[in-house]
GROMACS .gro file of C-alpha atoms in nm:
model
  466
    1MET     CA    1  16.600  12.236  11.111
    2SER     CA    2  16.564  12.333  11.493
    3THR     CA    3  16.832  12.549  11.630
    4MET     CA    4  16.955  12.262  11.874
    5ILE     CA    5  17.008  12.029  11.595
    6ASP     CA    6  17.203  12.289  11.392
    7LEU     CA    7  17.420  12.383  11.641
    8THR     CA    8  17.481  12.009  11.692
    9ALA     CA    9  17.577  11.939  11.380
   10ARG     CA   10  17.803  12.252  11.333
   11LEU     CA   11  18.022  12.152  11.623
   12LEU     CA   12  18.037  11.793  11.478
   13ALA     CA   13  18.165  12.000  11.159
   14TYR     CA   14  18.408  12.186  11.337
   15GLN     CA   15  18.537  11.881  11.542
   16SER     CA   16  18.559  11.701  11.194
   17GLY     CA   17  18.757  11.976  11.028
   18ARG     CA   18  18.524  11.979  10.722
   19ALA     CA   19  18.154  12.024  10.603
   20ILE     CA   20  17.929  11.712  10.729
   21PRO     CA   21  17.608  11.668  10.529
   22ILE     CA   22  17.274  11.734  10.716
   23ARG     CA   23  17.043  11.586  10.431
   24ARG     CA   24  17.065  11.266  10.253
   25SER     CA   25  16.859  11.314   9.958
   26SER     CA   26  16.879  11.628   9.744
   27ALA     CA   27  16.618  11.905   9.709
   28LEU     CA   28  16.701  11.980   9.346
   29ILE     CA   29  16.676  11.740   9.075
   30ALA     CA   30  16.961  11.643   8.842
   31ASP     CA   31  17.072  11.913   8.590
   32PRO     CA   32  16.906  11.864   8.227
   33SER     CA   33  17.143  11.899   7.908
   34PRO     CA   34  17.183  12.156   7.839
   35THR     CA   35  17.207  12.361   8.175
   36PHE     CA   36  17.287  12.740   8.186
   37ALA     CA   37  17.492  12.945   8.406
   38ILE     CA   38  17.434  13.344   8.463
   39VAL     CA   39  17.719  13.547   8.682
   40PRO     CA   40  17.629  13.930   8.727
   41ILE     CA   41  17.877  14.172   8.824
   42ARG     CA   42  17.737  14.493   8.940
   43MET     CA   43  17.852  14.829   9.047
   44VAL     CA   44  17.760  14.851   9.421
   45ALA     CA   45  17.677  15.216   9.478
   46GLU     CA   46  17.441  15.240   9.189
   47GLN     CA   47  17.315  14.902   9.127
   48VAL     CA   48  17.385  14.877   8.736
   49VAL     CA   49  17.538  14.605   8.563
   50TYR     CA   50  17.928  14.617   8.472
   51ALA     CA   51  17.913  14.256   8.329
   52LEU     CA   52  17.722  13.944   8.254
   53ALA     CA   53  17.921  13.597   8.222
   54TYR     CA   54  17.654  13.336   8.098
   55GLY     CA   55  17.690  13.012   7.864
   56ASP     CA   56  17.674  12.618   8.000
   57PRO     CA   57  17.894  12.601   8.324
   58GLU     CA   58  18.068  12.290   8.199
   59GLY     CA   59  18.245  12.517   7.891
   60GLU     CA   60  18.384  12.852   7.874
   61PRO     CA   61  18.141  13.168   7.909
   62GLU     CA   62  18.050  13.440   7.681
   63VAL     CA   63  18.107  13.782   7.849
   64VAL     CA   64  17.954  14.100   7.810
   65LEU     CA   65  18.072  14.414   7.964
   66THR     CA   66  18.071  14.753   7.975
   67TRP     CA   67  18.342  14.982   8.136
   68ASN     CA   68  18.116  15.302   8.241
   69PRO     CA   69  17.758  15.159   8.330
   70LEU     CA   70  17.625  15.493   8.454
   71ASP     CA   71  17.620  15.619   8.085
   72ARG     CA   72  17.277  15.426   8.075
   73ASP     CA   73  17.376  15.204   7.720
   74ALA     CA   74  17.239  14.884   7.791
   75SER     CA   75  17.312  14.739   7.441
   76PHE     CA   76  17.603  14.538   7.576
   77MET     CA   77  17.353  14.319   7.693
   78GLU     CA   78  17.171  14.210   7.403
   79PRO     CA   79  17.390  13.925   7.293
   80PHE     CA   80  17.303  13.791   7.663
   81ALA     CA   81  16.929  13.841   7.587
   82ALA     CA   82  16.951  13.692   7.282
   83THR     CA   83  17.091  13.345   7.418
   84LEU     CA   84  16.886  13.368   7.737
   85ASP     CA   85  16.578  13.407   7.534
   86ARG     CA   86  16.691  13.092   7.316
   87TYR     CA   87  16.756  12.861   7.608
   88LEU     CA   88  16.426  12.948   7.743
   89SER     CA   89  16.231  12.921   7.468
   90ASP     CA   90  16.425  12.603   7.307
   91CYS     CA   91  16.355  12.412   7.628
   92VAL     CA   92  15.979  12.502   7.673
   93ILE     CA   93  15.937  12.401   7.274
   94ALA     CA   94  16.106  12.076   7.363
   95GLY     CA   95  15.885  12.012   7.662
   96GLU     CA   96  16.205  11.998   7.881
   97MET     CA   97  16.255  12.214   8.216
   98PRO     CA   98  16.524  12.494   8.218
   99ARG     CA   99  16.774  12.491   8.478
  100ILE     CA  100  16.951  12.823   8.531
  101TRP     CA  101  17.261  12.847   8.795
  102LEU     CA  102  17.339  13.147   8.964
  103ALA     CA  103  17.631  13.131   9.238
  104HIS     CA  104  17.435  13.325   9.539
  105ALA     CA  105  17.163  13.569   9.642
  106ALA     CA  106  17.357  13.866   9.546
  107ALA     CA  107  17.350  13.707   9.191
  108LEU     CA  108  16.940  13.650   9.218
  109GLU     CA  109  16.914  14.027   9.297
  110VAL     CA  110  17.079  14.137   8.986
  111ILE     CA  111  16.885  13.963   8.789
  112ALA     CA  112  16.557  14.047   8.998
  113LEU     CA  113  16.682  14.394   8.913
  114LEU     CA  114  16.770  14.317   8.553
  115GLY     CA  115  16.341  14.234   8.548
  116HIS     CA  116  16.236  14.533   8.711
  117ARG     CA  117  16.444  14.756   8.523
  118TYR     CA  118  16.411  14.657   8.152
  119ARG     CA  119  16.068  14.458   8.137
  120THR     CA  120  15.841  14.784   8.018
  121ASN     CA  121  16.131  15.014   7.947
  122ARG     CA  122  16.067  15.190   7.635
  123SER     CA  123  16.401  15.353   7.614
  124VAL     CA  124  16.541  15.011   7.497
  125GLY     CA  125  16.444  14.736   7.226
  126PRO     CA  126  16.215  14.427   7.235
  127GLU     CA  127  16.509  14.208   7.293
  128LEU     CA  128  16.625  14.370   7.634
  129GLN     CA  129  16.258  14.405   7.742
  130ARG     CA  130  16.226  14.027   7.688
  131MET     CA  131  16.505  13.980   7.875
  132GLY     CA  132  16.374  14.173   8.150
  133ALA     CA  133  16.040  14.000   8.127
  134GLN     CA  134  16.216  13.653   8.115
  135CYS     CA  135  16.462  13.787   8.435
  136ARG     CA  136  16.170  13.913   8.617
  137LEU     CA  137  15.989  13.539   8.555
  138LEU     CA  138  16.318  13.369   8.702
  139ALA     CA  139  16.327  13.574   9.005
  140GLU     CA  140  15.971  13.532   9.078
  141GLU     CA  141  16.001  13.162   9.050
  142THR     CA  142  16.253  13.133   9.346
  143THR     CA  143  15.942  13.257   9.571
  144PHE     CA  144  15.823  12.931   9.550
  145ALA     CA  145  15.932  12.623   9.783
  146GLY     CA  146  16.089  12.358   9.592
  147GLN     CA  147  16.118  12.523   9.249
  148GLN     CA  148  16.350  12.323   9.022
  149ILE     CA  149  16.415  12.622   8.775
  150VAL     CA  150  16.689  12.840   8.959
  151ALA     CA  151  16.943  12.710   9.143
  152ILE     CA  152  17.147  12.897   9.359
  153ALA     CA  153  17.446  12.729   9.474
  154GLY     CA  154  17.519  12.929   9.806
  155SER     CA  155  17.155  12.854   9.934
  156LEU     CA  156  17.149  12.502   9.789
  157LEU     CA  157  17.482  12.403   9.980
  158ALA     CA  158  17.404  12.589  10.299
  159SER     CA  159  17.061  12.394  10.349
  160HIS     CA  160  17.227  12.050  10.277
  161VAL     CA  161  17.552  12.056  10.483
  162ALA     CA  162  17.643  12.208  10.808
  163THR     CA  163  17.976  12.371  10.862
  164GLY     CA  164  18.168  12.496  11.190
  165GLN     CA  165  18.126  12.845  11.109
  166SER     CA  166  17.832  13.072  11.185
  167PRO     CA  167  17.557  13.099  10.967
  168SER     CA  168  17.632  13.463  10.856
  169GLU     CA  169  17.986  13.327  10.766
  170ASP     CA  170  17.814  13.059  10.515
  171LEU     CA  171  17.667  13.339  10.342
  172HIS     CA  172  18.004  13.402  10.180
  173LEU     CA  173  18.044  13.105   9.919
  174GLY     CA  174  18.438  13.087   9.912
  175ALA     CA  175  18.442  13.025  10.286
  176LEU     CA  176  18.137  12.771  10.247
  177LEU     CA  177  18.351  12.577   9.989
  178ALA     CA  178  18.641  12.608  10.216
  179TRP     CA  179  18.447  12.379  10.468
  180ILE     CA  180  18.299  12.143  10.202
  181ASP     CA  181  18.664  12.058  10.017
  182PRO     CA  182  18.920  12.157  10.283
  183PRO     CA  183  19.269  12.255  10.157
  184ALA     CA  184  19.553  12.026  10.240
  185GLY     CA  185  19.772  12.133  10.491
  186THR     CA  186  19.563  12.396  10.604
  187VAL     CA  187  19.332  12.456  10.938
  188VAL     CA  188  18.987  12.476  10.772
  189ALA     CA  189  18.894  12.796  10.968
  190ASP     CA  190  19.182  12.986  10.827
  191ALA     CA  191  19.125  12.869  10.490
  192ALA     CA  192  18.757  12.996  10.513
  193ALA     CA  193  18.865  13.311  10.666
  194GLN     CA  194  19.123  13.376  10.391
  195ALA     CA  195  18.853  13.269  10.122
  196ALA     CA  196  18.608  13.536  10.258
  197LEU     CA  197  18.840  13.795  10.196
  198ALA     CA  198  18.750  13.788   9.830
  199PRO     CA  199  18.429  13.934   9.751
  200ALA     CA  200  18.139  13.657   9.645
  201ALA     CA  201  17.869  13.901   9.586
  202ALA     CA  202  17.851  13.985   9.229
  203MET     CA  203  18.075  14.252   9.274
  204LEU     CA  204  18.435  14.353   9.176
  205ASP     CA  205  18.758  14.299   9.406
  206ARG     CA  206  18.828  14.620   9.607
  207ALA     CA  207  19.115  14.719   9.419
  208ALA     CA  208  19.001  14.644   9.079
  209ASP     CA  209  18.691  14.863   9.180
  210ASP     CA  210  18.940  15.144   9.267
  211ARG     CA  211  19.125  15.092   8.975
  212VAL     CA  212  18.821  15.117   8.696
  213GLU     CA  213  18.683  15.401   8.913
  214GLN     CA  214  19.014  15.580   8.876
  215LEU     CA  215  19.057  15.504   8.502
  216ARG     CA  216  18.709  15.691   8.457
  217ALA     CA  217  18.790  15.980   8.661
  218ARG     CA  218  19.096  16.035   8.448
  219VAL     CA  219  18.907  16.034   8.157
  220ALA     CA  220  18.669  16.254   8.277
  221ARG     CA  221  18.940  16.506   8.372
  222GLY     CA  222  19.126  16.494   8.082
  223ARG     CA  223  19.444  16.322   8.185
  224LEU     CA  224  19.395  15.991   7.993
  225ARG     CA  225  19.284  15.890   7.651
  226GLU     CA  226  18.928  15.680   7.690
  227PRO     CA  227  19.048  15.410   7.430
  228SER     CA  228  19.334  15.319   7.671
  229ALA     CA  229  19.151  15.324   7.976
  230ARG     CA  230  18.863  15.156   7.831
  231VAL     CA  231  19.097  14.830   7.732
  232GLU     CA  232  19.252  14.849   8.076
  233ALA     CA  233  18.900  14.862   8.262
  234GLU     CA  234  18.738  14.614   8.038
  235ALA     CA  235  19.032  14.364   8.118
  236ILE     CA  236  18.993  14.413   8.487
  237ILE     CA  237  18.622  14.371   8.449
  238ARG     CA  238  18.654  14.034   8.278
  239GLU     CA  239  18.876  13.921   8.499
  240GLU     CA  240  18.630  13.965   8.783
  241ALA     CA  241  18.360  13.800   8.593
  242LEU     CA  242  18.585  13.531   8.523
  243ARG     CA  243  18.657  13.503   8.871
  244GLU     CA  244  18.293  13.469   8.989
  245TRP     CA  245  18.230  13.202   8.706
  246ALA     CA  246  18.492  12.988   8.825
  247LEU     CA  247  18.370  13.011   9.213
  248LEU     CA  248  18.011  12.924   9.076
  249VAL     CA  249  18.165  12.638   8.846
  250ARG     CA  250  18.337  12.513   9.186
  251ALA     CA  251  18.009  12.543   9.380
  252ARG     CA  252  17.795  12.370   9.135
  253ARG     CA  253  18.047  12.057   9.117
  254ALA     CA  254  18.064  12.065   9.486
  255PHE     CA  255  17.693  12.025   9.521
  256TRP     CA  256  17.669  11.733   9.300
  257GLY     CA  257  17.997  11.574   9.467
  258LEU     CA  258  17.800  11.530   9.769
  259GLY     CA  259  17.660  11.221   9.618
  260LEU     CA  260  17.300  11.284   9.745
  261THR     CA  261  17.018  11.067   9.602
  262GLN     CA  262  16.735  11.189   9.381
  263GLY     CA  263  16.386  11.083   9.561
  264THR     CA  264  16.061  11.036   9.358
  265GLU     CA  265  15.863  11.339   9.501
  266LEU     CA  266  16.131  11.553   9.330
  267THR     CA  267  15.923  11.501   8.964
  268LYS     CA  268  15.625  11.620   9.114
  269LEU     CA  269  15.818  11.977   9.217
  270THR     CA  270  15.948  11.948   8.883
  271ALA     CA  271  15.632  11.931   8.691
  272GLU     CA  272  15.520  12.223   8.890
  273SER     CA  273  15.826  12.444   8.819
  274PHE     CA  274  15.802  12.360   8.413
  275LYS     CA  275  15.425  12.460   8.441
  276ARG     CA  276  15.472  12.791   8.604
  277VAL     CA  277  15.748  12.907   8.360
  278ALA     CA  278  15.647  12.769   8.041
  279TRP     CA  279  15.278  12.923   8.080
  280GLN     CA  280  15.471  13.254   8.136
  281ILE     CA  281  15.770  13.221   7.913
  282ASP     CA  282  15.581  13.434   7.617
  283ARG     CA  283  15.349  13.664   7.851
  284ASN     CA  284  15.477  13.991   8.004
  285TYR     CA  285  15.242  13.967   8.303
  286GLY     CA  286  15.287  14.240   8.588
  287ASN     CA  287  15.241  14.135   8.980
  288PRO     CA  288  14.921  14.067   9.093
  289ALA     CA  289  14.697  14.355   9.199
  290ARG     CA  290  14.345  14.228   9.206
  291PRO     CA  291  14.148  14.012   9.459
  292ARG     CA  292  14.123  13.738   9.236
  293SER     CA  293  14.481  13.735   9.096
  294LEU     CA  294  14.636  13.788   9.464
  295ALA     CA  295  14.439  13.473   9.574
  296GLN     CA  296  14.551  13.259   9.293
  297ARG     CA  297  14.891  13.347   9.381
  298LEU     CA  298  14.830  13.297   9.740
  299ASP     CA  299  14.702  12.986   9.650
  300GLU     CA  300  15.017  12.887   9.427
  301LEU     CA  301  15.236  12.949   9.708
  302THR     CA  302  15.082  12.762   9.986
  303TYR     CA  303  15.057  12.467   9.753
  304ALA     CA  304  15.407  12.487   9.645
  305LYS     CA  305  15.522  12.506  10.012
  306GLU     CA  306  15.308  12.221  10.145
  307LEU     CA  307  15.426  11.991   9.843
  308THR     CA  308  15.761  12.110   9.950
  309ALA     CA  309  15.749  12.001  10.274
  310TYR     CA  310  15.562  11.675  10.195
  311ALA     CA  311  15.853  11.588   9.983
  312ASP     CA  312  16.113  11.645  10.204
  313VAL     CA  313  15.972  11.426  10.459
  314ALA     CA  314  15.889  11.146  10.225
  315ASP     CA  315  16.246  11.132  10.047
  316ASP     CA  316  16.500  11.222  10.300
  317PRO     CA  317  16.564  11.016  10.595
  318ILE     CA  318  16.730  11.268  10.820
  319ASN     CA  319  16.409  11.517  10.773
  320ARG     CA  320  16.210  11.219  10.834
  321ALA     CA  321  16.348  11.131  11.131
  322ALA     CA  322  16.317  11.499  11.273
  323ALA     CA  323  15.961  11.475  11.216
  324LEU     CA  324  15.892  11.119  11.383
  325ASN     CA  325  16.080  11.315  11.680
  326ALA     CA  326  15.825  11.604  11.664
  327GLY     CA  327  15.544  11.358  11.638
  328ARG     CA  328  15.467  11.407  11.261
  329VAL     CA  329  15.575  11.080  11.157
  330LEU     CA  330  15.440  10.759  11.292
  331ASP     CA  331  15.642  10.450  11.320
  332ALA     CA  332  15.457  10.187  11.410
  333VAL     CA  333  15.429   9.800  11.370
  334VAL     CA  334  15.103   9.649  11.220
  335PHE     CA  335  14.971   9.452  11.529
  336GLN     CA  336  14.630   9.312  11.347
  337ARG     CA  337  14.457   9.354  10.993
  338ASP     CA  338  14.085   9.314  10.982
  339GLN     CA  339  13.974   9.244  10.620
  340PRO     CA  340  13.641   9.004  10.598
  341ARG     CA  341  13.687   8.992  10.229
  342ARG     CA  342  14.037   9.040  10.067
  343GLY     CA  343  14.113   9.336   9.830
  344PHE     CA  344  13.751   9.511   9.954
  345ASN     CA  345  13.678   9.743  10.178
  346PRO     CA  346  13.588   9.726  10.499
  347CYS     CA  347  13.975   9.726  10.617
  348THR     CA  348  14.116   9.802  10.949
  349LEU     CA  349  14.475   9.822  11.062
  350THR     CA  350  14.568   9.807  11.462
  351LEU     CA  351  14.892   9.966  11.491
  352GLU     CA  352  15.127   9.977  11.773
  353THR     CA  353  15.387  10.231  11.854
  354ARG     CA  354  15.615  10.305  12.134
  355GLN     CA  355  15.742  10.641  12.036
  356ASN     CA  356  15.725  10.932  12.308
  357ALA     CA  357  15.571  11.225  12.030
  358LEU     CA  358  15.288  11.119  11.894
  359ARG     CA  359  15.057  11.454  11.765
  360ILE     CA  360  14.806  11.191  11.635
  361ARG     CA  361  14.410  11.221  11.722
  362PRO     CA  362  14.091  11.052  11.597
  363GLY     CA  363  14.016  11.178  11.278
  364THR     CA  364  14.359  11.215  11.169
  365GLN     CA  365  14.440  11.104  10.826
  366LEU     CA  366  14.779  10.941  10.741
  367GLN     CA  367  14.938  10.818  10.418
  368LEU     CA  368  15.190  10.462  10.419
  369ARG     CA  369  15.521  10.619  10.312
  370GLY     CA  370  15.606  10.568   9.972
  371SER     CA  371  15.266  10.410   9.859
  372ARG     CA  372  14.908  10.522   9.782
  373VAL     CA  373  14.755  10.365  10.055
  374PHE     CA  374  14.559  10.599  10.303
  375GLY     CA  375  14.386  10.571  10.601
  376ARG     CA  376  14.218  10.749  10.873
  377ILE     CA  377  14.246  10.684  11.267
  378THR     CA  378  13.950  10.617  11.479
  379GLU     CA  379  14.077  10.533  11.808
  380VAL     CA  380  14.398  10.615  12.012
  381ARG     CA  381  14.456  10.410  12.337
  382GLU     CA  382  14.737  10.339  12.563
  383VAL     CA  383  14.838   9.951  12.621
  384ASN     CA  384  15.092   9.791  12.828
  385ALA     CA  385  15.058  10.049  13.144
  386GLY     CA  386  15.123  10.315  12.941
  387GLN     CA  387  15.438  10.195  12.761
  388ALA     CA  388  15.292  10.174  12.423
  389THR     CA  389  14.979  10.303  12.210
  390GLN     CA  390  14.770  10.136  11.958
  391LEU     CA  391  14.575  10.298  11.743
  392THR     CA  392  14.285  10.198  11.512
  393LEU     CA  393  14.315  10.294  11.138
  394VAL     CA  394  14.041  10.264  10.909
  395VAL     CA  395  14.191  10.213  10.500
  396THR     CA  396  14.020  10.493  10.311
  397ASN     CA  397  14.213  10.389   9.978
  398GLY     CA  398  14.437  10.142   9.895
  399VAL     CA  399  14.263   9.812   9.989
  400ARG     CA  400  14.399   9.650   9.676
  401ASN     CA  401  14.736   9.790   9.683
  402PRO     CA  402  15.009   9.524   9.696
  403GLN     CA  403  15.195   9.764   9.953
  404LEU     CA  404  14.909   9.725  10.216
  405PRO     CA  405  15.062   9.612  10.515
  406THR     CA  406  15.041   9.279  10.676
  407PRO     CA  407  15.035   9.177  11.073
  408GLY     CA  408  15.413   9.220  11.187
  409GLN     CA  409  15.529   9.452  10.932
  410ARG     CA  410  15.657   9.776  11.045
  411THR     CA  411  15.515  10.081  10.885
  412GLU     CA  412  15.565  10.424  10.867
  413TRP     CA  413  15.284  10.681  10.846
  414MET     CA  414  15.306  11.045  10.763
  415GLU     CA  415  15.050  11.320  10.667
  416PRO     CA  416  14.904  11.268  10.324
  417GLU     CA  417  15.028  11.455  10.021
  418PRO     CA  418  14.839  11.786  10.002
  419ALA     CA  419  14.565  11.788   9.790
  420ASP     CA  420  14.539  12.024   9.496
  421LEU     CA  421  14.255  12.228   9.494
  422ARG     CA  422  14.378  12.523   9.294
  423TYR     CA  423  14.135  12.473   9.033
  424GLN     CA  424  13.829  12.435   9.248
  425LYS     CA  425  13.939  12.736   9.410
  426ARG     CA  426  13.976  12.943   9.054
  427GLN     CA  427  13.621  12.836   9.019
  428VAL     CA  428  13.509  12.975   9.335
  429TYR     CA  429  13.682  13.320   9.242
  430GLU     CA  430  13.531  13.335   8.900
  431ARG     CA  431  13.197  13.332   9.040
  432MET     CA  432  13.305  13.582   9.319
  433ALA     CA  433  13.408  13.813   9.054
  434ALA     CA  434  13.105  13.753   8.832
  435SER     CA  435  12.875  13.807   9.139
  436ALA     CA  436  13.078  14.113   9.249
  437ASP     CA  437  13.043  13.988   9.605
  438PRO     CA  438  13.074  14.326   9.827
  439ARG     CA  439  13.267  14.072  10.091
  440VAL     CA  440  13.569  14.094   9.846
  441PHE     CA  441  13.481  14.374   9.594
  442GLY     CA  442  13.318  14.620   9.820
  443ASP     CA  443  13.435  14.906   9.992
  444THR     CA  444  13.262  14.835  10.319
  445LEU     CA  445  13.161  14.503  10.474
  446PRO     CA  446  12.778  14.433  10.491
  447LEU     CA  447  12.596  14.412  10.815
  448SER     CA  448  12.628  14.072  10.958
  449ARG     CA  449  12.335  13.853  11.010
  450PRO     CA  450  12.416  13.576  11.283
  451GLN     CA  451  12.272  13.239  11.154
  452PRO     CA  452  12.061  13.025  11.422
  453ILE     CA  453  12.287  12.733  11.549
  454ASP     CA  454  12.038  12.403  11.645
  455ASP     CA  455  12.310  12.220  11.791
  456ASP     CA  456  12.600  12.325  12.052
  457LEU     CA  457  12.943  12.322  11.928
  458ALA     CA  458  13.049  11.983  12.060
  459THR     CA  459  12.797  11.818  11.852
  460ILE     CA  460  12.909  11.999  11.552
  461ALA     CA  461  13.268  11.919  11.620
  462ARG     CA  462  13.160  11.534  11.629
  463ARG     CA  463  13.015  11.548  11.342
  464LEU     CA  464  13.311  11.711  11.137
  465ARG     CA  465  13.519  11.411  11.277
  466ARG     CA  466  13.306  11.150  11.100
   0.00000   0.00000   0.00000
């Protein structure tokens, strides 16, 4: 979203006194059943875990905790590790996509920390090592655009609605929810400011944190018996975990309460997410470090980003309108269709548009939105004294498609769905690895040998457009 559109949306939200939607379609496919939610509570200074609340967000959570995480005893997390493993494994075996709900980015940081700390930790048992591998897998999945496995409530809400507060204030989930569901009889800005006083960052409230720290200090100085201090501290920590759990449940319901539509392209993003997670769920791979694995990871990230950008424009009318204003979508009427033999090539469409921004040139490939009709622009010319533009489009795929437009029909054309070339690229990487190409695997670059060019650059460019 552009800065101007974002500012305008925030002004409108401030004027109306509540958040306004900036999308009509959801970027997240509907929750599968069952769904799994995780609420971690951490000790801020040491970045160790106090507690984990987990389970079905529609029910009561299980809570595991320790009142003194500095003793490095992680066995309290074993019930969580077993439940997470069972949930993920059951989903993969059943061929169903898992869904993990987190409240905010701070919760994701804790999950990533668990992965980093326990995945290869030899001082813990295999259950916690497996938990570490799975937590790392979930954290890695969030780096892929359009992923459908890990739902971060705060990020999802902020990307689907605009509030009357600043983007930095939107980072507090409680303040964000105050704008989405304003309390009656209270100015929404005041309600958001009041909600922001309670932490929403996977940590204890200040008073609770001070009390737990005080209890540990008194036990260490011999002024209080450990059993009584433990009981009080664990009750405080449990209450704080349940407070964050309630915040996550409220945020999840607020997101689905927006009433957004489910676009058809979400199924492709879901399939991509499931393949990535299902393939690694029983493996404990490290980060890619070699040229081949790094190249494949870059290909995966690039394809996910391109597919998500395509889905956002294809599924959501607001995003599509923004792309149209930027000239990346063509809104045109079919002026003429030349197809000597119905259902066969050649087939040429003459399109006419009056939109101002037009980033289309001869050679541009376009896809009719919502169909498998593709074409290539061969000519762009102004008509009616420059008030309109006509484009000649040669249909390259879909001449028998019933959605092939007819004269007089208004159409929307966009960039085609990105081609999935990952398999072909992997074959190239395999051959490069087999040949140990010095340009990739060597320490120094070989001497360059300029190749003779028979044609000038203009001739080469014309040949590439054909």
